Amino acid sequence: MREKKSYPLIVGSIALIVVLAAIAVGWRLLNGDRSLLRNVAMQHERITPNADGDTDATRIQYDLSRNATVSVYLENEAGDRFYFRQEKDRGAGEYEVLFSGVVDGYTLPGESIKGAVLDRLLQDGTYTWTIEATDENGRTETQQGQITIADADAALPELRDFSLDRDTFTPNRDGIDDRIQVQFYQTKEANVRVFLLTHDGLELPIAELERDIPAGMPGRHIYDYEGGVDNGETPPP
């Protein structure tokens, strides 16, 4: 007798669950997916940023359903955090970016670096990556995964003994302090740009003097600047 009574109860419970599930699906179809951060994907679980053309970088993909502030960062096993993107405003849409292991500048314990480290390649190791999005209402969503970096040349291309041969120069072709020279010692092969930055944010490139050491190679480099007057230009203010 009890078994006969319990059978309708079980059937009724199953029917209720099915109805609730149908309502949830209908609500989602009617109102859309309310999630902020969607379709997050990291192309590779391991990269070797050594410029050999084989998995030097990985593609990061994600979608935003509405405007948000986005951060992308990695943490090592010690919990140290390294930012690839930090609090960047992004509109709703699909996003894709290549990550080659380069993050915002950092220094290692015990390192003594002259100058500012703007960007740097991560050290070899396994990291937890996080994509974090916060919408205009303060709602935050994150997605995480792991990536391993191997065979990375993380040594910094330092510029040592940086100097100017004078503090003031007057590029007026009177033969007195018409030029200025920039010198430094470069520790490893790298692409180097030397330029004068004007008040308006314009970069005026400064040419390197031809010497025995090729441009971009380790060694001492000298750059010479005369305000452009040798080419008939007006010196910057």
PDB file of C-alpha atoms in Angstrom:
ATOM      1  CA  MET A   1       0.000   0.000   0.000  1.00  0.00           C
ATOM      2  CA  ARG A   2       2.835   2.364   0.833  1.00  0.00           C
ATOM      3  CA  GLU A   3       4.549   1.590  -2.478  1.00  0.00           C
ATOM      4  CA  LYS A   4       1.411   2.601  -4.394  1.00  0.00           C
ATOM      5  CA  LYS A   5       1.271   5.940  -2.546  1.00  0.00           C
ATOM      6  CA  SER A   6       4.975   6.714  -3.046  1.00  0.00           C
ATOM      7  CA  TYR A   7       4.833   6.132  -6.802  1.00  0.00           C
ATOM      8  CA  PRO A   8       2.671   9.225  -7.555  1.00  0.00           C
ATOM      9  CA  LEU A   9       4.865  11.242  -5.196  1.00  0.00           C
ATOM     10  CA  ILE A  10       8.011  10.331  -7.154  1.00  0.00           C
ATOM     11  CA  VAL A  11       6.319  11.061 -10.451  1.00  0.00           C
ATOM     12  CA  GLY A  12       5.123  14.400  -9.125  1.00  0.00           C
ATOM     13  CA  SER A  13       8.614  15.343  -7.923  1.00  0.00           C
ATOM     14  CA  ILE A  14      10.134  14.512 -11.298  1.00  0.00           C
ATOM     15  CA  ALA A  15       7.455  16.525 -13.056  1.00  0.00           C
ATOM     16  CA  LEU A  16       8.131  19.496 -10.771  1.00  0.00           C
ATOM     17  CA  ILE A  17      11.867  19.338 -11.511  1.00  0.00           C
ATOM     18  CA  VAL A  18      11.195  19.197 -15.244  1.00  0.00           C
ATOM     19  CA  VAL A  19       8.851  22.189 -15.016  1.00  0.00           C
ATOM     20  CA  LEU A  20      11.377  24.224 -13.024  1.00  0.00           C
ATOM     21  CA  ALA A  21      14.128  23.364 -15.506  1.00  0.00           C
ATOM     22  CA  ALA A  22      11.896  24.387 -18.394  1.00  0.00           C
ATOM     23  CA  ILE A  23      11.109  27.681 -16.668  1.00  0.00           C
ATOM     24  CA  ALA A  24      14.827  28.330 -16.115  1.00  0.00           C
ATOM     25  CA  VAL A  25      15.626  27.590 -19.754  1.00  0.00           C
ATOM     26  CA  GLY A  26      12.754  29.767 -20.921  1.00  0.00           C
ATOM     27  CA  TRP A  27      13.859  32.631 -18.683  1.00  0.00           C
ATOM     28  CA  ARG A  28      17.397  32.366 -20.020  1.00  0.00           C
ATOM     29  CA  LEU A  29      16.196  32.306 -23.624  1.00  0.00           C
ATOM     30  CA  LEU A  30      13.907  35.262 -22.997  1.00  0.00           C
ATOM     31  CA  ASN A  31      16.384  37.406 -21.070  1.00  0.00           C
ATOM     32  CA  GLY A  32      19.663  36.142 -22.482  1.00  0.00           C
ATOM     33  CA  ASP A  33      22.782  34.925 -20.703  1.00  0.00           C
ATOM     34  CA  ARG A  34      23.433  37.383 -17.858  1.00  0.00           C
ATOM     35  CA  SER A  35      27.121  36.481 -17.546  1.00  0.00           C
ATOM     36  CA  LEU A  36      29.656  39.247 -18.154  1.00  0.00           C
ATOM     37  CA  LEU A  37      32.755  37.275 -19.168  1.00  0.00           C
ATOM     38  CA  ARG A  38      32.241  34.580 -21.796  1.00  0.00           C
ATOM     39  CA  ASN A  39      34.058  32.208 -24.149  1.00  0.00           C
ATOM     40  CA  VAL A  40      37.443  32.563 -22.441  1.00  0.00           C
ATOM     41  CA  ALA A  41      40.164  30.512 -24.115  1.00  0.00           C
ATOM     42  CA  MET A  42      43.941  30.186 -23.898  1.00  0.00           C
ATOM     43  CA  GLN A  43      45.297  28.623 -27.091  1.00  0.00           C
ATOM     44  CA  HIS A  44      48.347  26.855 -25.592  1.00  0.00           C
ATOM     45  CA  GLU A  45      49.069  25.479 -22.133  1.00  0.00           C
ATOM     46  CA  ARG A  46      52.825  25.827 -22.730  1.00  0.00           C
ATOM     47  CA  ILE A  47      54.865  28.407 -24.653  1.00  0.00           C
ATOM     48  CA  THR A  48      58.584  28.746 -25.363  1.00  0.00           C
ATOM     49  CA  PRO A  49      59.273  32.440 -26.103  1.00  0.00           C
ATOM     50  CA  ASN A  50      62.702  31.916 -27.672  1.00  0.00           C
ATOM     51  CA  ALA A  51      61.991  33.275 -31.183  1.00  0.00           C
ATOM     52  CA  ASP A  52      62.322  29.868 -32.865  1.00  0.00           C
ATOM     53  CA  GLY A  53      58.881  30.176 -34.454  1.00  0.00           C
ATOM     54  CA  ASP A  54      57.399  27.273 -32.479  1.00  0.00           C
ATOM     55  CA  THR A  55      54.793  28.225 -29.829  1.00  0.00           C
ATOM     56  CA  ASP A  56      56.556  31.505 -29.086  1.00  0.00           C
ATOM     57  CA  ALA A  57      53.181  32.960 -28.103  1.00  0.00           C
ATOM     58  CA  THR A  58      49.628  31.945 -27.284  1.00  0.00           C
ATOM     59  CA  ARG A  59      46.328  33.502 -28.284  1.00  0.00           C
ATOM     60  CA  ILE A  60      44.027  34.763 -25.510  1.00  0.00           C
ATOM     61  CA  GLN A  61      40.338  35.111 -26.372  1.00  0.00           C
ATOM     62  CA  TYR A  62      37.320  36.338 -24.423  1.00  0.00           C
ATOM     63  CA  ASP A  63      33.951  38.012 -24.945  1.00  0.00           C
ATOM     64  CA  LEU A  64      32.268  40.741 -22.907  1.00  0.00           C
ATOM     65  CA  SER A  65      28.491  41.029 -22.839  1.00  0.00           C
ATOM     66  CA  ARG A  66      28.690  44.651 -21.665  1.00  0.00           C
ATOM     67  CA  ASN A  67      31.208  47.385 -20.894  1.00  0.00           C
ATOM     68  CA  ALA A  68      33.776  46.395 -18.285  1.00  0.00           C
ATOM     69  CA  THR A  69      37.197  47.032 -16.812  1.00  0.00           C
ATOM     70  CA  VAL A  70      39.452  44.095 -17.633  1.00  0.00           C
ATOM     71  CA  SER A  71      42.664  42.815 -16.074  1.00  0.00           C
ATOM     72  CA  VAL A  72      44.761  39.891 -17.273  1.00  0.00           C
ATOM     73  CA  TYR A  73      47.449  38.698 -14.880  1.00  0.00           C
ATOM     74  CA  LEU A  74      49.562  35.692 -13.982  1.00  0.00           C
ATOM     75  CA  GLU A  75      50.669  34.398 -10.588  1.00  0.00           C
ATOM     76  CA  ASN A  76      53.619  32.120  -9.891  1.00  0.00           C
ATOM     77  CA  GLU A  77      53.698  29.377  -7.284  1.00  0.00           C
ATOM     78  CA  ALA A  78      54.878  31.879  -4.665  1.00  0.00           C
ATOM     79  CA  GLY A  79      51.813  34.052  -5.268  1.00  0.00           C
ATOM     80  CA  ASP A  80      53.659  36.910  -6.981  1.00  0.00           C
ATOM     81  CA  ARG A  81      51.396  38.674  -9.469  1.00  0.00           C
ATOM     82  CA  PHE A  82      52.451  39.909 -12.912  1.00  0.00           C
ATOM     83  CA  TYR A  83      50.115  42.024 -15.029  1.00  0.00           C
ATOM     84  CA  PHE A  84      49.701  41.609 -18.768  1.00  0.00           C
ATOM     85  CA  ARG A  85      46.777  44.047 -18.806  1.00  0.00           C
ATOM     86  CA  GLN A  86      45.702  46.042 -15.758  1.00  0.00           C
ATOM     87  CA  GLU A  87      42.291  47.701 -15.388  1.00  0.00           C
ATOM     88  CA  LYS A  88      41.748  48.457 -19.065  1.00  0.00           C
ATOM     89  CA  ASP A  89      38.364  49.808 -20.161  1.00  0.00           C
ATOM     90  CA  ARG A  90      36.730  47.573 -22.744  1.00  0.00           C
ATOM     91  CA  GLY A  91      33.391  47.767 -24.516  1.00  0.00           C
ATOM     92  CA  ALA A  92      31.060  44.863 -25.157  1.00  0.00           C
ATOM     93  CA  GLY A  93      32.390  42.576 -27.874  1.00  0.00           C
ATOM     94  CA  GLU A  94      34.894  39.882 -28.794  1.00  0.00           C
ATOM     95  CA  TYR A  95      38.582  40.253 -27.915  1.00  0.00           C
ATOM     96  CA  GLU A  96      41.731  38.461 -28.999  1.00  0.00           C
ATOM     97  CA  VAL A  97      45.363  39.184 -28.138  1.00  0.00           C
ATOM     98  CA  LEU A  98      48.693  37.378 -28.439  1.00  0.00           C
ATOM     99  CA  PHE A  99      50.650  36.747 -25.243  1.00  0.00           C
ATOM    100  CA  SER A 100      54.377  36.011 -25.589  1.00  0.00           C
ATOM    101  CA  GLY A 101      55.253  35.935 -21.899  1.00  0.00           C
ATOM    102  CA  VAL A 102      55.982  39.672 -21.648  1.00  0.00           C
ATOM    103  CA  VAL A 103      54.348  41.472 -18.705  1.00  0.00           C
ATOM    104  CA  ASP A 104      54.637  44.823 -16.962  1.00  0.00           C
ATOM    105  CA  GLY A 105      58.134  45.514 -15.683  1.00  0.00           C
ATOM    106  CA  TYR A 106      59.395  43.795 -12.541  1.00  0.00           C
ATOM    107  CA  THR A 107      62.682  43.026 -10.824  1.00  0.00           C
ATOM    108  CA  LEU A 108      63.870  39.858  -9.148  1.00  0.00           C
ATOM    109  CA  PRO A 109      64.896  39.684  -5.478  1.00  0.00           C
ATOM    110  CA  GLY A 110      68.456  40.946  -5.100  1.00  0.00           C
ATOM    111  CA  GLU A 111      68.537  42.536  -8.552  1.00  0.00           C
ATOM    112  CA  SER A 112      70.015  46.014  -8.932  1.00  0.00           C
ATOM    113  CA  ILE A 113      68.819  47.662 -12.136  1.00  0.00           C
ATOM    114  CA  LYS A 114      69.651  51.192 -13.216  1.00  0.00           C
ATOM    115  CA  GLY A 115      66.714  52.851 -14.907  1.00  0.00           C
ATOM    116  CA  ALA A 116      63.079  51.826 -15.217  1.00  0.00           C
ATOM    117  CA  VAL A 117      62.022  48.321 -16.249  1.00  0.00           C
ATOM    118  CA  LEU A 118      58.952  48.954 -18.417  1.00  0.00           C
ATOM    119  CA  ASP A 119      58.285  45.404 -19.644  1.00  0.00           C
ATOM    120  CA  ARG A 120      59.898  42.052 -19.013  1.00  0.00           C
ATOM    121  CA  LEU A 121      59.678  38.419 -20.032  1.00  0.00           C
ATOM    122  CA  LEU A 122      58.501  36.062 -17.308  1.00  0.00           C
ATOM    123  CA  GLN A 123      60.897  33.525 -15.832  1.00  0.00           C
ATOM    124  CA  ASP A 124      60.516  29.830 -16.659  1.00  0.00           C
ATOM    125  CA  GLY A 125      57.808  28.165 -14.603  1.00  0.00           C
ATOM    126  CA  THR A 126      54.121  27.325 -14.271  1.00  0.00           C
ATOM    127  CA  TYR A 127      51.704  30.198 -13.724  1.00  0.00           C
ATOM    128  CA  THR A 128      48.022  30.582 -12.975  1.00  0.00           C
ATOM    129  CA  TRP A 129      46.476  33.019 -15.427  1.00  0.00           C
ATOM    130  CA  THR A 130      43.382  35.036 -14.580  1.00  0.00           C
ATOM    131  CA  ILE A 131      41.078  37.145 -16.718  1.00  0.00           C
ATOM    132  CA  GLU A 132      39.045  39.463 -14.505  1.00  0.00           C
ATOM    133  CA  ALA A 133      36.190  41.691 -15.687  1.00  0.00           C
ATOM    134  CA  THR A 134      34.228  44.220 -13.618  1.00  0.00           C
ATOM    135  CA  ASP A 135      31.168  45.903 -15.098  1.00  0.00           C
ATOM    136  CA  GLU A 136      29.835  49.408 -14.420  1.00  0.00           C
ATOM    137  CA  ASN A 137      27.703  48.106 -11.530  1.00  0.00           C
ATOM    138  CA  GLY A 138      30.720  46.625  -9.763  1.00  0.00           C
ATOM    139  CA  ARG A 139      29.935  43.019 -10.629  1.00  0.00           C
ATOM    140  CA  THR A 140      33.147  41.030 -11.134  1.00  0.00           C
ATOM    141  CA  GLU A 141      33.656  37.752 -12.957  1.00  0.00           C
ATOM    142  CA  THR A 142      36.897  35.813 -13.364  1.00  0.00           C
ATOM    143  CA  GLN A 143      38.124  32.783 -15.247  1.00  0.00           C
ATOM    144  CA  GLN A 144      41.423  31.008 -14.638  1.00  0.00           C
ATOM    145  CA  GLY A 145      43.756  28.383 -16.014  1.00  0.00           C
ATOM    146  CA  GLN A 146      47.410  27.384 -16.041  1.00  0.00           C
ATOM    147  CA  ILE A 147      50.226  28.028 -18.469  1.00  0.00           C
ATOM    148  CA  THR A 148      53.858  26.924 -18.447  1.00  0.00           C
ATOM    149  CA  ILE A 149      56.666  29.115 -19.765  1.00  0.00           C
ATOM    150  CA  ALA A 150      59.879  27.364 -20.795  1.00  0.00           C
ATOM    151  CA  ASP A 151      63.147  28.205 -22.527  1.00  0.00           C
ATOM    152  CA  ALA A 152      62.678  31.936 -21.908  1.00  0.00           C
ATOM    153  CA  ASP A 153      65.596  34.371 -22.081  1.00  0.00           C
ATOM    154  CA  ALA A 154      64.514  36.618 -19.230  1.00  0.00           C
ATOM    155  CA  ALA A 155      67.813  38.508 -18.804  1.00  0.00           C
ATOM    156  CA  LEU A 156      67.248  42.241 -19.194  1.00  0.00           C
ATOM    157  CA  PRO A 157      68.940  44.210 -22.003  1.00  0.00           C
ATOM    158  CA  GLU A 158      70.432  46.811 -19.676  1.00  0.00           C
ATOM    159  CA  LEU A 159      71.733  50.225 -20.706  1.00  0.00           C
ATOM    160  CA  ARG A 160      74.642  50.982 -18.388  1.00  0.00           C
ATOM    161  CA  ASP A 161      76.839  54.056 -17.904  1.00  0.00           C
ATOM    162  CA  PHE A 162      74.314  56.316 -19.613  1.00  0.00           C
ATOM    163  CA  SER A 163      75.675  59.841 -20.064  1.00  0.00           C
ATOM    164  CA  LEU A 164      75.373  63.113 -22.007  1.00  0.00           C
ATOM    165  CA  ASP A 165      78.481  65.042 -22.937  1.00  0.00           C
ATOM    166  CA  ARG A 166      76.796  68.330 -21.915  1.00  0.00           C
ATOM    167  CA  ASP A 167      73.689  69.541 -20.119  1.00  0.00           C
ATOM    168  CA  THR A 168      72.885  72.341 -22.581  1.00  0.00           C
ATOM    169  CA  PHE A 169      73.501  72.693 -26.298  1.00  0.00           C
ATOM    170  CA  THR A 170      72.729  75.473 -28.780  1.00  0.00           C
ATOM    171  CA  PRO A 171      72.200  74.130 -32.336  1.00  0.00           C
ATOM    172  CA  ASN A 172      72.730  77.468 -34.102  1.00  0.00           C
ATOM    173  CA  ARG A 173      75.880  76.618 -36.111  1.00  0.00           C
ATOM    174  CA  ASP A 174      78.069  79.110 -34.301  1.00  0.00           C
ATOM    175  CA  GLY A 175      80.592  76.382 -33.530  1.00  0.00           C
ATOM    176  CA  ILE A 176      79.914  76.477 -29.782  1.00  0.00           C
ATOM    177  CA  ASP A 177      77.970  73.613 -28.202  1.00  0.00           C
ATOM    178  CA  ASP A 178      76.142  72.938 -31.471  1.00  0.00           C
ATOM    179  CA  ARG A 179      75.809  69.195 -30.830  1.00  0.00           C
ATOM    180  CA  ILE A 180      75.164  66.788 -28.009  1.00  0.00           C
ATOM    181  CA  GLN A 181      76.204  63.151 -27.706  1.00  0.00           C
ATOM    182  CA  VAL A 182      74.416  60.353 -25.870  1.00  0.00           C
ATOM    183  CA  GLN A 183      76.467  57.357 -24.734  1.00  0.00           C
ATOM    184  CA  PHE A 184      75.665  54.069 -23.021  1.00  0.00           C
ATOM    185  CA  TYR A 185      76.851  50.475 -22.764  1.00  0.00           C
ATOM    186  CA  GLN A 186      74.399  47.833 -23.990  1.00  0.00           C
ATOM    187  CA  THR A 187      74.628  44.444 -22.238  1.00  0.00           C
ATOM    188  CA  LYS A 188      72.842  42.206 -24.779  1.00  0.00           C
ATOM    189  CA  GLU A 189      71.422  42.240 -28.282  1.00  0.00           C
ATOM    190  CA  ALA A 190      68.236  44.298 -28.475  1.00  0.00           C
ATOM    191  CA  ASN A 191      66.334  46.821 -30.554  1.00  0.00           C
ATOM    192  CA  VAL A 192      67.162  50.289 -29.225  1.00  0.00           C
ATOM    193  CA  ARG A 193      65.447  53.597 -29.979  1.00  0.00           C
ATOM    194  CA  VAL A 194      66.978  56.914 -28.945  1.00  0.00           C
ATOM    195  CA  PHE A 195      64.857  60.016 -29.425  1.00  0.00           C
ATOM    196  CA  LEU A 196      64.122  63.508 -28.148  1.00  0.00           C
ATOM    197  CA  LEU A 197      60.626  63.883 -26.705  1.00  0.00           C
ATOM    198  CA  THR A 198      59.081  67.320 -27.275  1.00  0.00           C
ATOM    199  CA  HIS A 199      56.546  69.050 -25.029  1.00  0.00           C
ATOM    200  CA  ASP A 200      53.833  67.984 -27.490  1.00  0.00           C
ATOM    201  CA  GLY A 201      54.772  64.312 -27.163  1.00  0.00           C
ATOM    202  CA  LEU A 202      56.500  64.156 -30.555  1.00  0.00           C
ATOM    203  CA  GLU A 203      59.443  61.752 -30.819  1.00  0.00           C
ATOM    204  CA  LEU A 204      62.432  63.109 -32.764  1.00  0.00           C
ATOM    205  CA  PRO A 205      64.803  60.210 -33.574  1.00  0.00           C
ATOM    206  CA  ILE A 206      68.526  60.579 -32.847  1.00  0.00           C
ATOM    207  CA  ALA A 207      70.966  58.800 -35.168  1.00  0.00           C
ATOM    208  CA  GLU A 208      73.766  56.537 -33.963  1.00  0.00           C
ATOM    209  CA  LEU A 209      77.342  57.261 -34.970  1.00  0.00           C
ATOM    210  CA  GLU A 210      78.828  54.529 -37.135  1.00  0.00           C
ATOM    211  CA  ARG A 211      81.406  52.563 -35.182  1.00  0.00           C
ATOM    212  CA  ASP A 212      82.839  49.040 -35.042  1.00  0.00           C
ATOM    213  CA  ILE A 213      79.914  47.775 -32.955  1.00  0.00           C
ATOM    214  CA  PRO A 214      76.769  47.204 -35.066  1.00  0.00           C
ATOM    215  CA  ALA A 215      73.519  48.812 -33.965  1.00  0.00           C
ATOM    216  CA  GLY A 216      71.620  46.746 -31.432  1.00  0.00           C
ATOM    217  CA  MET A 217      74.592  44.585 -30.440  1.00  0.00           C
ATOM    218  CA  PRO A 218      76.318  44.443 -27.032  1.00  0.00           C
ATOM    219  CA  GLY A 219      78.914  47.149 -26.464  1.00  0.00           C
ATOM    220  CA  ARG A 220      79.248  50.924 -26.191  1.00  0.00           C
ATOM    221  CA  HIS A 221      77.047  53.041 -28.440  1.00  0.00           C
ATOM    222  CA  ILE A 222      77.194  56.763 -29.200  1.00  0.00           C
ATOM    223  CA  TYR A 223      74.347  58.842 -30.605  1.00  0.00           C
ATOM    224  CA  ASP A 224      74.823  62.345 -32.004  1.00  0.00           C
ATOM    225  CA  TYR A 225      72.172  65.087 -32.148  1.00  0.00           C
ATOM    226  CA  GLU A 226      72.384  68.578 -33.670  1.00  0.00           C
ATOM    227  CA  GLY A 227      68.751  69.644 -33.547  1.00  0.00           C
ATOM    228  CA  GLY A 228      68.212  68.881 -37.224  1.00  0.00           C
ATOM    229  CA  VAL A 229      70.110  71.939 -38.481  1.00  0.00           C
ATOM    230  CA  ASP A 230      72.447  69.793 -40.596  1.00  0.00           C
ATOM    231  CA  ASN A 231      69.387  68.912 -42.683  1.00  0.00           C
ATOM    232  CA  GLY A 232      68.100  72.471 -42.829  1.00  0.00           C
ATOM    233  CA  GLU A 233      65.445  71.881 -40.182  1.00  0.00           C
ATOM    234  CA  THR A 234      64.395  74.234 -37.400  1.00  0.00           C
ATOM    235  CA  PRO A 235      65.530  72.950 -33.983  1.00  0.00           C
ATOM    236  CA  PRO A 236      62.753  72.048 -31.538  1.00  0.00           C
ATOM    237  CA  PRO A 237      61.901  74.721 -28.941  1.00  0.00           C
TER     238      PRO A 237
END
